[in-house]
Each structure stands twice: as structure tokens, then as C-alpha cells.
Short mmCIF file of C-alpha atoms and ligand atoms in Angstrom, two decimals:
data_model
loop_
_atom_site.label_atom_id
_atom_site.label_comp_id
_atom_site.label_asym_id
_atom_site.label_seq_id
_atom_site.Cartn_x
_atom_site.Cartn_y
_atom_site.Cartn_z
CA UNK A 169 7.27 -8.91 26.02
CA UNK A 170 7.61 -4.99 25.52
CA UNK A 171 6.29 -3.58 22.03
CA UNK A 172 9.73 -1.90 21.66
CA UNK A 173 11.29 -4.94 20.95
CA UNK A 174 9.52 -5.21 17.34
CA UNK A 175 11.51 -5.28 14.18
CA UNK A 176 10.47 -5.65 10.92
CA UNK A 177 11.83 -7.37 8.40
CA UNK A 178 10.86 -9.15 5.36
CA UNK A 179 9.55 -12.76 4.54
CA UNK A 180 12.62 -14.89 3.05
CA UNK A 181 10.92 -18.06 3.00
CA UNK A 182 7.61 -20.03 4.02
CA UNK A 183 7.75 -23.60 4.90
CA UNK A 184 4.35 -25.12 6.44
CA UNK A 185 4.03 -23.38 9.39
CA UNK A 186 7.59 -21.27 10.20
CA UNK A 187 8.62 -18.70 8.25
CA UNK A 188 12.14 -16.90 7.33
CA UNK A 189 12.06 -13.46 8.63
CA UNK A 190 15.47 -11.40 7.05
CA UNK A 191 16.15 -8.19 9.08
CA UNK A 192 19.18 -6.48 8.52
CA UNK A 193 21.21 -8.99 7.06
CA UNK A 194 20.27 -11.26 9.63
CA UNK A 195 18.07 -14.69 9.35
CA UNK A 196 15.22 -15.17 12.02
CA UNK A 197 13.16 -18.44 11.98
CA UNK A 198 9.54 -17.86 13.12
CA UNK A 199 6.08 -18.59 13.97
CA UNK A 200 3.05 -16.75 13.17
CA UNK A 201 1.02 -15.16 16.61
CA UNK A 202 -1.85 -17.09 17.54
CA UNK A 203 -4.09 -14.45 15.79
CA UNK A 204 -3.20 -15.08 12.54
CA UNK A 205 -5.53 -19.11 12.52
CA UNK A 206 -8.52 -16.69 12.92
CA UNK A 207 -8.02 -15.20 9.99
CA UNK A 208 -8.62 -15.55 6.18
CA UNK A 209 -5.39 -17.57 4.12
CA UNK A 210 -4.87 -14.03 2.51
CA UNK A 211 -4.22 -12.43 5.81
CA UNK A 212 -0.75 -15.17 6.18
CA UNK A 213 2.14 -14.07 5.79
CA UNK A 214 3.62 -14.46 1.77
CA UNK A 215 7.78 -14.53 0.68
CA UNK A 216 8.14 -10.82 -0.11
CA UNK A 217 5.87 -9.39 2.52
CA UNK A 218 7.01 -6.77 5.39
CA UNK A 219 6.07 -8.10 8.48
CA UNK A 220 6.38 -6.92 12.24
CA UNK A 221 8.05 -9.39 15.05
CA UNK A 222 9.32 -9.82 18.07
CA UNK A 223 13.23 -11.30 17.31
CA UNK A 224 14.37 -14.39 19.19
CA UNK A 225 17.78 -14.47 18.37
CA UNK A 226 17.86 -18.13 20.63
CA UNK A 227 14.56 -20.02 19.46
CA UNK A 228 11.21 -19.08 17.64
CA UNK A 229 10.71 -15.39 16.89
CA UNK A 230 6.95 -14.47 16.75
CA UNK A 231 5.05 -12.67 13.75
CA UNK A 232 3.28 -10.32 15.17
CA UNK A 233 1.76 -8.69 12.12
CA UNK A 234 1.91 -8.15 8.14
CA UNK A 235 2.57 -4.64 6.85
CA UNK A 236 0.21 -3.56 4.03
CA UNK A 237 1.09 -5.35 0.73
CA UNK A 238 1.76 -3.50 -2.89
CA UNK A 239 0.31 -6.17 -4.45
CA UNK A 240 -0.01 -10.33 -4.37
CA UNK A 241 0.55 -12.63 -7.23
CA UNK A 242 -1.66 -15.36 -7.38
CA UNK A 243 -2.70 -18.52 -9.24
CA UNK A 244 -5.09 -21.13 -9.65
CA UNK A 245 -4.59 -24.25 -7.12
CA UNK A 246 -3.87 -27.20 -9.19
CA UNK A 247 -6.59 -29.28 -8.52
CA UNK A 248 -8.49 -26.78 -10.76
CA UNK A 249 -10.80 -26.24 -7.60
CA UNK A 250 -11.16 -22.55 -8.62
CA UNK A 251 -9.35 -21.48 -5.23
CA UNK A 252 -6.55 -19.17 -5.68
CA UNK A 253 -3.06 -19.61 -4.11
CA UNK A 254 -1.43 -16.66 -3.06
CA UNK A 255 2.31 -16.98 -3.78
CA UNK A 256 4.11 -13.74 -3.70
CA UNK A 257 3.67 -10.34 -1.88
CA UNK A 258 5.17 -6.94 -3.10
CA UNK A 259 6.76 -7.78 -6.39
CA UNK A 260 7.56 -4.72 -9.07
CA UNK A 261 8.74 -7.11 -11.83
CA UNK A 262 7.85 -10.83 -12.89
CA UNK A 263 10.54 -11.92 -14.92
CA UNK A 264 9.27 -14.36 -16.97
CA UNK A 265 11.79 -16.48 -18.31
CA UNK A 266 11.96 -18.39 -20.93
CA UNK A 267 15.04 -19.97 -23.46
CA UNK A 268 15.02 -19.64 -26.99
CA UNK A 269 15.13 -23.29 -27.77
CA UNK A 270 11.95 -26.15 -26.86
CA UNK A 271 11.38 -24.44 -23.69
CA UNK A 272 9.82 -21.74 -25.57
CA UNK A 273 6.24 -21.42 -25.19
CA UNK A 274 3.78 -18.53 -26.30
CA UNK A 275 0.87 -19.74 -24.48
CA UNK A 276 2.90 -20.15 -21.10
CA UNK A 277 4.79 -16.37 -21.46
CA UNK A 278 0.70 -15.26 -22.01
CA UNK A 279 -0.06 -17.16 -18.91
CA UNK A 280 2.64 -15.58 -16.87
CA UNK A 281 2.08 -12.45 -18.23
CA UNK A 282 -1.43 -12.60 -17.16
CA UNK A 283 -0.65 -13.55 -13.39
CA UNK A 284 1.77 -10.10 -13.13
CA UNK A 285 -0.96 -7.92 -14.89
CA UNK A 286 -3.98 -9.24 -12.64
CA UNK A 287 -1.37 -8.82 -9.11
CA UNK A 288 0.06 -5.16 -10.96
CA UNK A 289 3.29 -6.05 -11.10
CA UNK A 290 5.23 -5.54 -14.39
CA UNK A 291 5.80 -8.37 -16.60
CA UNK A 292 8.87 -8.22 -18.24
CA UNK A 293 9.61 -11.81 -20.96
CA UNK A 294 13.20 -12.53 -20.65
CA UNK A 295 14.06 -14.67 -23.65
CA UNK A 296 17.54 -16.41 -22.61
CA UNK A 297 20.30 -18.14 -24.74
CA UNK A 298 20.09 -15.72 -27.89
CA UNK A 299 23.02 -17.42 -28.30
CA UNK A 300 21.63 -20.55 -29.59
CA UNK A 301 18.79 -19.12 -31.82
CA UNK A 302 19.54 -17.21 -35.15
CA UNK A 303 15.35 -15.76 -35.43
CA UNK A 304 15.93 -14.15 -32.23
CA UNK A 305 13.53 -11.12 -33.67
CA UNK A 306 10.54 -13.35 -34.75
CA UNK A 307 10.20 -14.25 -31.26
CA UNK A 308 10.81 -10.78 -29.74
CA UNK A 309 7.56 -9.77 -31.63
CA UNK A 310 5.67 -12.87 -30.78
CA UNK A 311 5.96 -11.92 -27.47
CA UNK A 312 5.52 -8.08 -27.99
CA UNK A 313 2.18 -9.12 -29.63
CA UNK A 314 0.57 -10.54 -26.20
CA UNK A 315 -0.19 -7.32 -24.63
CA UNK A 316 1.22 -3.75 -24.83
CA UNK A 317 1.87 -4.05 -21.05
CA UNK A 318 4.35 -7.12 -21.71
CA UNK A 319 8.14 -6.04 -22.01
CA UNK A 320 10.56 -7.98 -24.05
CA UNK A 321 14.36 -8.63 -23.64
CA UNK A 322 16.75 -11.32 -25.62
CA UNK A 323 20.13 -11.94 -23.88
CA UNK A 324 22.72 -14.61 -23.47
CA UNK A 325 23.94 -14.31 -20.24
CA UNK A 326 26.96 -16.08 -21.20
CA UNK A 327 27.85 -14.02 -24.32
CA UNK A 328 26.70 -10.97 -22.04
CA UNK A 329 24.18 -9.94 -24.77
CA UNK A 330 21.69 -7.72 -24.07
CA UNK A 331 22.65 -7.25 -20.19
CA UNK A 332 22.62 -3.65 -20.20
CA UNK A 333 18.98 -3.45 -21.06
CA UNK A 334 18.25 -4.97 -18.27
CA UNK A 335 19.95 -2.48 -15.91
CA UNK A 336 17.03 0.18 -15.37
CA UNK A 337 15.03 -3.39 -13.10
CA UNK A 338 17.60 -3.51 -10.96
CA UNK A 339 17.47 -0.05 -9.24
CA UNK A 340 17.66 0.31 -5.33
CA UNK A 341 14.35 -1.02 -3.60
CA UNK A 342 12.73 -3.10 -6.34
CA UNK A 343 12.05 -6.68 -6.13
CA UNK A 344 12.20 -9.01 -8.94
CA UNK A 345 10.35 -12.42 -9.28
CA UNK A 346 11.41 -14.76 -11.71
CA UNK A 347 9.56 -16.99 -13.13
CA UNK A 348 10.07 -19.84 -15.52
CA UNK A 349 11.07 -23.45 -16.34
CA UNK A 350 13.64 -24.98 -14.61
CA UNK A 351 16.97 -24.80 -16.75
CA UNK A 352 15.56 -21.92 -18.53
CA UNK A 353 18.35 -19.66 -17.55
CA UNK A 354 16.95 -17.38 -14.10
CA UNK A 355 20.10 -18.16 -11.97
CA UNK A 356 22.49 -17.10 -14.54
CA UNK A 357 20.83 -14.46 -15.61
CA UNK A 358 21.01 -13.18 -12.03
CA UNK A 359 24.79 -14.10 -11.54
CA UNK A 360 25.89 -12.40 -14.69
CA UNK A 361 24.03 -9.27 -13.90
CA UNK A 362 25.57 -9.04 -10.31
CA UNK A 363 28.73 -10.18 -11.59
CA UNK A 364 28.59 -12.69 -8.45
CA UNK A 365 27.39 -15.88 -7.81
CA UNK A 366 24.35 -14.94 -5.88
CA UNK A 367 22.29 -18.11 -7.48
CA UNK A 368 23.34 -21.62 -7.63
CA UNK A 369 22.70 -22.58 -11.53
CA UNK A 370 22.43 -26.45 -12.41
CA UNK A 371 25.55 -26.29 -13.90
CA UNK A 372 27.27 -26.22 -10.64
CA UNK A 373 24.51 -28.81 -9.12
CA UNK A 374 25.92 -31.17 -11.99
CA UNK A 375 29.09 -31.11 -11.08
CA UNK A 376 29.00 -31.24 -7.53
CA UNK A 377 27.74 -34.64 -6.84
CA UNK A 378 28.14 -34.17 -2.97
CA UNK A 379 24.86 -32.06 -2.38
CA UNK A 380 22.37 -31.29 -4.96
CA UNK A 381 20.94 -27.86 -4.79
CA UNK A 382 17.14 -27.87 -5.64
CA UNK A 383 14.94 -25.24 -5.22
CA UNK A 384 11.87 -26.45 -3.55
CA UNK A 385 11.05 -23.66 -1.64
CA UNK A 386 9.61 -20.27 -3.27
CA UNK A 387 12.87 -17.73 -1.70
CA UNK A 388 13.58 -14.45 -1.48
CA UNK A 389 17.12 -13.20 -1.77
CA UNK A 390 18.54 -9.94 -1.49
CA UNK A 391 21.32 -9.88 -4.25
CA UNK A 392 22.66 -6.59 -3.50
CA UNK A 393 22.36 -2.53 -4.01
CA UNK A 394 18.64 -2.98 -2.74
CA UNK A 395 17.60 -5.45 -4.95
CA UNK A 396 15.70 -8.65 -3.91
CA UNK A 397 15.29 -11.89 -6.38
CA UNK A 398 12.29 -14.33 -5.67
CA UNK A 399 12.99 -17.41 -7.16
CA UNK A 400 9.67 -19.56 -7.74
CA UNK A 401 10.75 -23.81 -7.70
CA UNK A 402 9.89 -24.74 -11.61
CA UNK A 403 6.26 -23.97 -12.17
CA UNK A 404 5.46 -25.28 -15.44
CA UNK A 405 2.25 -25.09 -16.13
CA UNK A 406 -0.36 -22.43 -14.80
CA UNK A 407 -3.99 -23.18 -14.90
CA UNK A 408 -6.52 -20.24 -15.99
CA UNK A 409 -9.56 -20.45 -13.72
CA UNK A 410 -10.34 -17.45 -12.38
CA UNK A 411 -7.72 -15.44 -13.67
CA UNK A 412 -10.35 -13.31 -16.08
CA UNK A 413 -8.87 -9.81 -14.63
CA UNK A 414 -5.42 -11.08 -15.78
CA UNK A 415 -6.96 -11.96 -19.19
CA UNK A 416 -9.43 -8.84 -19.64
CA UNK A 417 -5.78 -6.98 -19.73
CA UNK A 418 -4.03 -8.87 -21.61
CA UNK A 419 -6.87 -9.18 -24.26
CA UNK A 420 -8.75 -5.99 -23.64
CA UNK A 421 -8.22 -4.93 -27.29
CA UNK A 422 -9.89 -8.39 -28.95
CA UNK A 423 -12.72 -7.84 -26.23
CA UNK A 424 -12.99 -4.39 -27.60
CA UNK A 425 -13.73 -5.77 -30.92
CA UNK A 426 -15.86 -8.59 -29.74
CA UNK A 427 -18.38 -5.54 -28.35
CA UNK A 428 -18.66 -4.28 -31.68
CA UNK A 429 -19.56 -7.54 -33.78
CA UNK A 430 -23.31 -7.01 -35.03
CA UNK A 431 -24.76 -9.39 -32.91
CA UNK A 432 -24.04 -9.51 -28.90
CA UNK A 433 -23.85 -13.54 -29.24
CA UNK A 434 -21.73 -13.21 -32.02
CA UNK A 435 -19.49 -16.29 -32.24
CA UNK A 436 -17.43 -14.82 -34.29
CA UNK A 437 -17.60 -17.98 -36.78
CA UNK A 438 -19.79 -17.21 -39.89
CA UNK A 439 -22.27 -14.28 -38.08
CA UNK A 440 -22.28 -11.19 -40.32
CA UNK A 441 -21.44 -7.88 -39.41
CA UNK A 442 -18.68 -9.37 -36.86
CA UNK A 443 -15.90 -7.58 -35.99
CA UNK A 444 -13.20 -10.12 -35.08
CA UNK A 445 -13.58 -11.93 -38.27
CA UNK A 446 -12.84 -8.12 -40.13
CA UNK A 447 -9.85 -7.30 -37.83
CA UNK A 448 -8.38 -10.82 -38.43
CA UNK A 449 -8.94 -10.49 -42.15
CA UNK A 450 -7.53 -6.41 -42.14
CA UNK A 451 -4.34 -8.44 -40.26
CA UNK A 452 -5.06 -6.02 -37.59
CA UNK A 453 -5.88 -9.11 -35.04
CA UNK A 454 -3.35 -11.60 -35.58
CA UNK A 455 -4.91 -15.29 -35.97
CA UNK A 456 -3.15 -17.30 -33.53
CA UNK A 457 -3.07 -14.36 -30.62
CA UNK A 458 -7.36 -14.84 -31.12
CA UNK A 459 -6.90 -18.42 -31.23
CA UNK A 460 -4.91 -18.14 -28.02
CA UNK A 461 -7.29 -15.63 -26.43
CA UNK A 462 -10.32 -18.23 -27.09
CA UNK A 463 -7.74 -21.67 -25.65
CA UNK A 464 -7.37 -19.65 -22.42
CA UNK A 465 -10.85 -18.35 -21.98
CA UNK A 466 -12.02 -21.98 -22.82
CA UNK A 467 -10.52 -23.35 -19.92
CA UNK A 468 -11.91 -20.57 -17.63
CA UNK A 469 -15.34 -20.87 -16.11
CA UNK A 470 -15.77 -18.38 -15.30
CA UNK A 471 -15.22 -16.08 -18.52
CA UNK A 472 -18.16 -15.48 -19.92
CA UNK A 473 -20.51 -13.79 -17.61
CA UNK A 474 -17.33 -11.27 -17.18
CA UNK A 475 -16.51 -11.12 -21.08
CA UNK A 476 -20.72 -10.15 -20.98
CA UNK A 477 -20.14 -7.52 -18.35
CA UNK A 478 -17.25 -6.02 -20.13
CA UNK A 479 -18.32 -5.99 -23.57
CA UNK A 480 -21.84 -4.31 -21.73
CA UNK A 481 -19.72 -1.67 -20.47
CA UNK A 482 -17.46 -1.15 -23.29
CA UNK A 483 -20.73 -0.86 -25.45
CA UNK A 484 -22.33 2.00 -23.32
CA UNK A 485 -18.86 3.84 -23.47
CA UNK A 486 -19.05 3.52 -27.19
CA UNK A 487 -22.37 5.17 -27.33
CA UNK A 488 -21.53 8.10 -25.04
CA UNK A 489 -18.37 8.98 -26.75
CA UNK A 490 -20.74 9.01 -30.27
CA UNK A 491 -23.40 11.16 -28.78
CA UNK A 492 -20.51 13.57 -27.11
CA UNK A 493 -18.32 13.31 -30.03
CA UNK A 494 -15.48 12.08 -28.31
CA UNK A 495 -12.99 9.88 -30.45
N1 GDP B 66 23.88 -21.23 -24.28
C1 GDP B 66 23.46 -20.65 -23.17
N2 GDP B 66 23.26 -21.39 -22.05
C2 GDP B 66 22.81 -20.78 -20.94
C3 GDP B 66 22.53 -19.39 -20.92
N3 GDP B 66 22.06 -19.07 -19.69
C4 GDP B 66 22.06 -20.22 -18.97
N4 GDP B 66 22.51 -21.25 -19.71
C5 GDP B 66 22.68 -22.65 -19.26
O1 GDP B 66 21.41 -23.23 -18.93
C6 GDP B 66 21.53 -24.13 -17.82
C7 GDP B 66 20.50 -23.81 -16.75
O2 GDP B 66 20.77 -22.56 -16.19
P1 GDP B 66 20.22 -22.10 -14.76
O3 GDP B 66 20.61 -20.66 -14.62
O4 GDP B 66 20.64 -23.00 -13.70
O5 GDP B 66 18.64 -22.23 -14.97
P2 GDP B 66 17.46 -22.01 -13.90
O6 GDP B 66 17.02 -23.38 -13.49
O7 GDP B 66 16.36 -21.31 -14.66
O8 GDP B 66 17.98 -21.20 -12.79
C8 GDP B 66 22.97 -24.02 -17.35
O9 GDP B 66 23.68 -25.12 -17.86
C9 GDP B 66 23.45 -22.72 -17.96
O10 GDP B 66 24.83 -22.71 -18.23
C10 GDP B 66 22.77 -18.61 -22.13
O11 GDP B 66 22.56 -17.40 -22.21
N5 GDP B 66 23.22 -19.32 -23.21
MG1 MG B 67 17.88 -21.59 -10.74
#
């Protein structure tokens, strides 16, 4: 085959080993070039990424080649086996969704937020039906107080609250991933946006008995005016191992502290001279984000030789901004 018959297009959807390639509107199913087994699992191809290929509008199309990536979102394997799984490619946004009743979870919007800061993308905490919660602001700085990178919107998509905020994601070439519980609101949220119904919602699934619509395949969809959706199947829970660039972000101010306790083993328990203890005292360290902070690093193995490297660094920068007078 002649190398002017390449097209790119974009990753739709990965099943084991065929792939949805979207190209101009158009749907291609297709296998990845021989090539691609000789490589590392980061080199396959991911829903989101650009990718060269050869169209076959009849059978197979062939991959021919992945396009450099923006970024990759990624997440423990659940076996806890400390091996990442790469799920998306080239996400701005991670939506992380969440409703403002049960399904509301601190811990898993920190989570969340800490896979989108680690890949660079943008997480933005979508707290649906405002409608059925009358402390809507209590949460809203909850969830501001997880990191200064973390955005925070309450709507009710069916009320139409708080759409308009949400206008400034949606601009020509971005690409949103939602993330979130299942029922927690993602496809309406998406429908009432577009004004369409670009997302089946379970709603619908309930009442049409005939064919249940589950989504068991991560998907990306192109809802219009240049924006693509990637809708994740319900995650629920996301394990922390490995994930300490993700926390180091979210938590660099507590780490911060930690490097100026008194003592560098400081367990910040009944040590004098320890600076977590005095920040959580001043209320300038909220309690239960330091509780969460130590819950997440407990579970990672990995934490503390980087927490030591960090607070190392953070030390020396301390003591050349003193000599230099920098503040
Ligand atoms: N009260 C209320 N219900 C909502 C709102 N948004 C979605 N729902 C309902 O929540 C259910 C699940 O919504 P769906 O969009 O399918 O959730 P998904 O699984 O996250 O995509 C449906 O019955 C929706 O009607 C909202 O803003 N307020
Ligand atoms: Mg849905």
C-alpha cells in the first residue's frame, strides 16, 4: 500500500485487540501494525489518541502509528500490583462527577483529582443535582479545599442551574473526560449542555426494556462544535499506589509544612517544634484534609522515600531563599 493513503483520525474506542478509529465523521474498525507487539503497553494506542492509518473502508484498517500525546491519564491496576493502566490520551479536562446526595465522596473527588493533576489535565468537580441538596456551599468549599488546582461547579442539569459556568470547557478543540459513579449525573449533564441527546442517561435505559444501554467500553464521542466527551464505564473506586506525583500536587502545601517540623522524622503526633500540629491548631491546615492526606499516603508504598526526597528539596530551597533574602 502507498503512504498517501494515510489518514489520521482519532481513537473512539479500544476493545482487546481492534480499535475505533473516527476520521471525519466516519467510523473505521482497526488493527494495530505488527510493530506495535514489540513495543512497551505505553506505546498502544489509548481512546483519545491521534493516530495515523491506512483506511479500509471494506474490512480491517491498519494503525500504522500514534501521534505524540498531550498527556495520559493513568491509574493503578486493581490487583494493587503497582502497574499502572493507561486509560486515556490527550484529555484538557477530567470532569469529575459527583451528586450531591450518598454518592458524594471527598476522598474519591481527591482521588480523581489526583489522577488529572499527575496526567496535567485540569480537574474540574462537577457536583450534580443541586437540586436535591439545600448546603450546596458547604460542599463547594469541601471540595475547593483539596487543592488550589481543583475547580468547582454545582448544577442541576434539570433545573439548568449553573450551566452557563460551564460554557468556557466546552470551546472548539478541547476534550472532556468524565469521570464518576454511575447514575451520578455525566450523561445529562452532557445532553443539557448540548441541548441534544448526545448521551444515553439511565433514565431512558429504564424505560426502554428492549435493549439496555451500558457503558462497558471507555468511548470517545464528539458532541459537537469541536468538542469530544470520553465517557469512562463506572469506576468507583481508584487505588493510590504509585500515584505520589498526583498526591505531591495535590498536597504540596501540607508537605511544605511537614519540611519544617523540628525534627525530619517528625510524626507529627506529640514531637515538639512540629509544624503540622501548629498549622492544624492556627486552623490554617484543616483536620480532616491532613487526615485524608495521611489515608491516601498510607495506602501508597511507595510514599515515603518520595515525601523524603521532597521535603529534602523543599528544605534546601528554604535555606537559600534565607541566606538570599528571598521571601
Ligand atoms: N434531581 C436531579 N436528577 C438528575 C440530575 N442530573 C441527572 N439526574 C438523574 O440521575 C439519573 C442518572 O443520570 P445519568 O445522566 O444517566 O447518569 P450517568 O450514569 O452518570 O451518566 C437519571 O435518572 C437522571 O435523570 C439533576 O441535576 N437533578
Ligand atoms: Mg452515562
Amino acid at each position: 500500500m502507498n503512504k498517501s493513503q494515510e489518514m489520521i483520525g482519532r481513537i473512539s474506542e479500544v476493545r482487546k485487540n481492534s480499535f475505533i478509529v473516527t476520521s471525519e465523521n466516519k467510523d473505521y474498525y482497526a488493527k494495530l501494525k505488527g510493530k506495535f507487539y514489540e513495543e512497551d503497553a505505553e506505546n498502544f494506542p489509548l481512546v483519545g489518541d491521534y493516530v495515523s492509518f491506512i483506511p479500509n473502508p471494506d474490512g480491517e484498517s491498519v494503525i500504522q502509528s500514534v501521534c505524540e500525546r498531550k498527556n495520559i491519564l493513568q491509574r493503578p491496576d486493581q490487583a494493587k500490583t503497582g502497574v499502572m493502566q493507561y486509560m486515556v490520551a490527550n484529555a484538557d479536562y477530567v470532569f469529575i462527577v459527583t451528586s450531591l446526595n450518598e454518592d458524594y465522596s471527598y476522598n474519591r473527588i481527591a482521588r480523581y483529582a489526583s489522577v488529572a493533576i499527575q496526567g496535567g489535565a485540569i480537574p474540574v468537580a462537577i457536583l450534580t443535582k443541586s437540586d436535591l441538596c439545600n448546603n450546596v456551599g458547604r460542599y463547594i468549599r469541601e471540595v475547593e479545599s483539596i487543592s488550589d488546582k481543583i475547580r468547582v461547579h454545582a448544577i442541576s442539569a434539570i433545573y439548568g442551574i449553573g450551566l452557563e459556568e460551564l460554557r468556557e470547557y466546552f470551546e472548539p478543540g478541547t476534550t472532556i473526560c468524565l469521570m464518576g459513579s454511575s447514575g451520578a449525573g455525566k450523561s445529562t449533564l452532557i445532553n443539557a449542555i448540548t441541548g441534544k441527546e448526545v448521551m444515553k442517561t439511565s433514565e431512558v435505559r429504564e424505560s426502554d426494556s428492549t435493549g439496555k444501554h451500558t457503558t462497558t467500553h471507555r468511548q470517545l464521542i464528539d458532541i459537537g462544535g469541536g468538542v469530544s466527551v470520553i465517557d469512562t464505564p463506572g469506576m468507583r473506586e481508584i487505588g493510590m499506589a504509585n500515584m505520589q506525583d498526583g498526591i505531591d500536587d495535590t498536597f504540596s502545601d501540607i508537605l511544605e509544612l511537614e519540611s519544617m517540623c523540628r525534627f525530619s522524622n517528625c510524626r507529627h503526633d506529640t514531637e515538639p517544634g512540629c509544624a503540622v500540629k501548629a498549622a492544624i491548631e492556627s486552623g490554617e491546615l484543616s483536620e480532616e484534609r491532613y487526615m485524608l492526606y495521611k489515608n491516601l499516603g498510607a495506602e501508597n508504598t511507595r510514599n515515603y522515600a518520595m515525601k523524603k526526597e521532597i521535603s529534602k528539596w523543599s528544605k534546601e530551597r528554604k535555606k537559600f531563599n534565607d541566606k538570599n533574602n528571598i521571601y
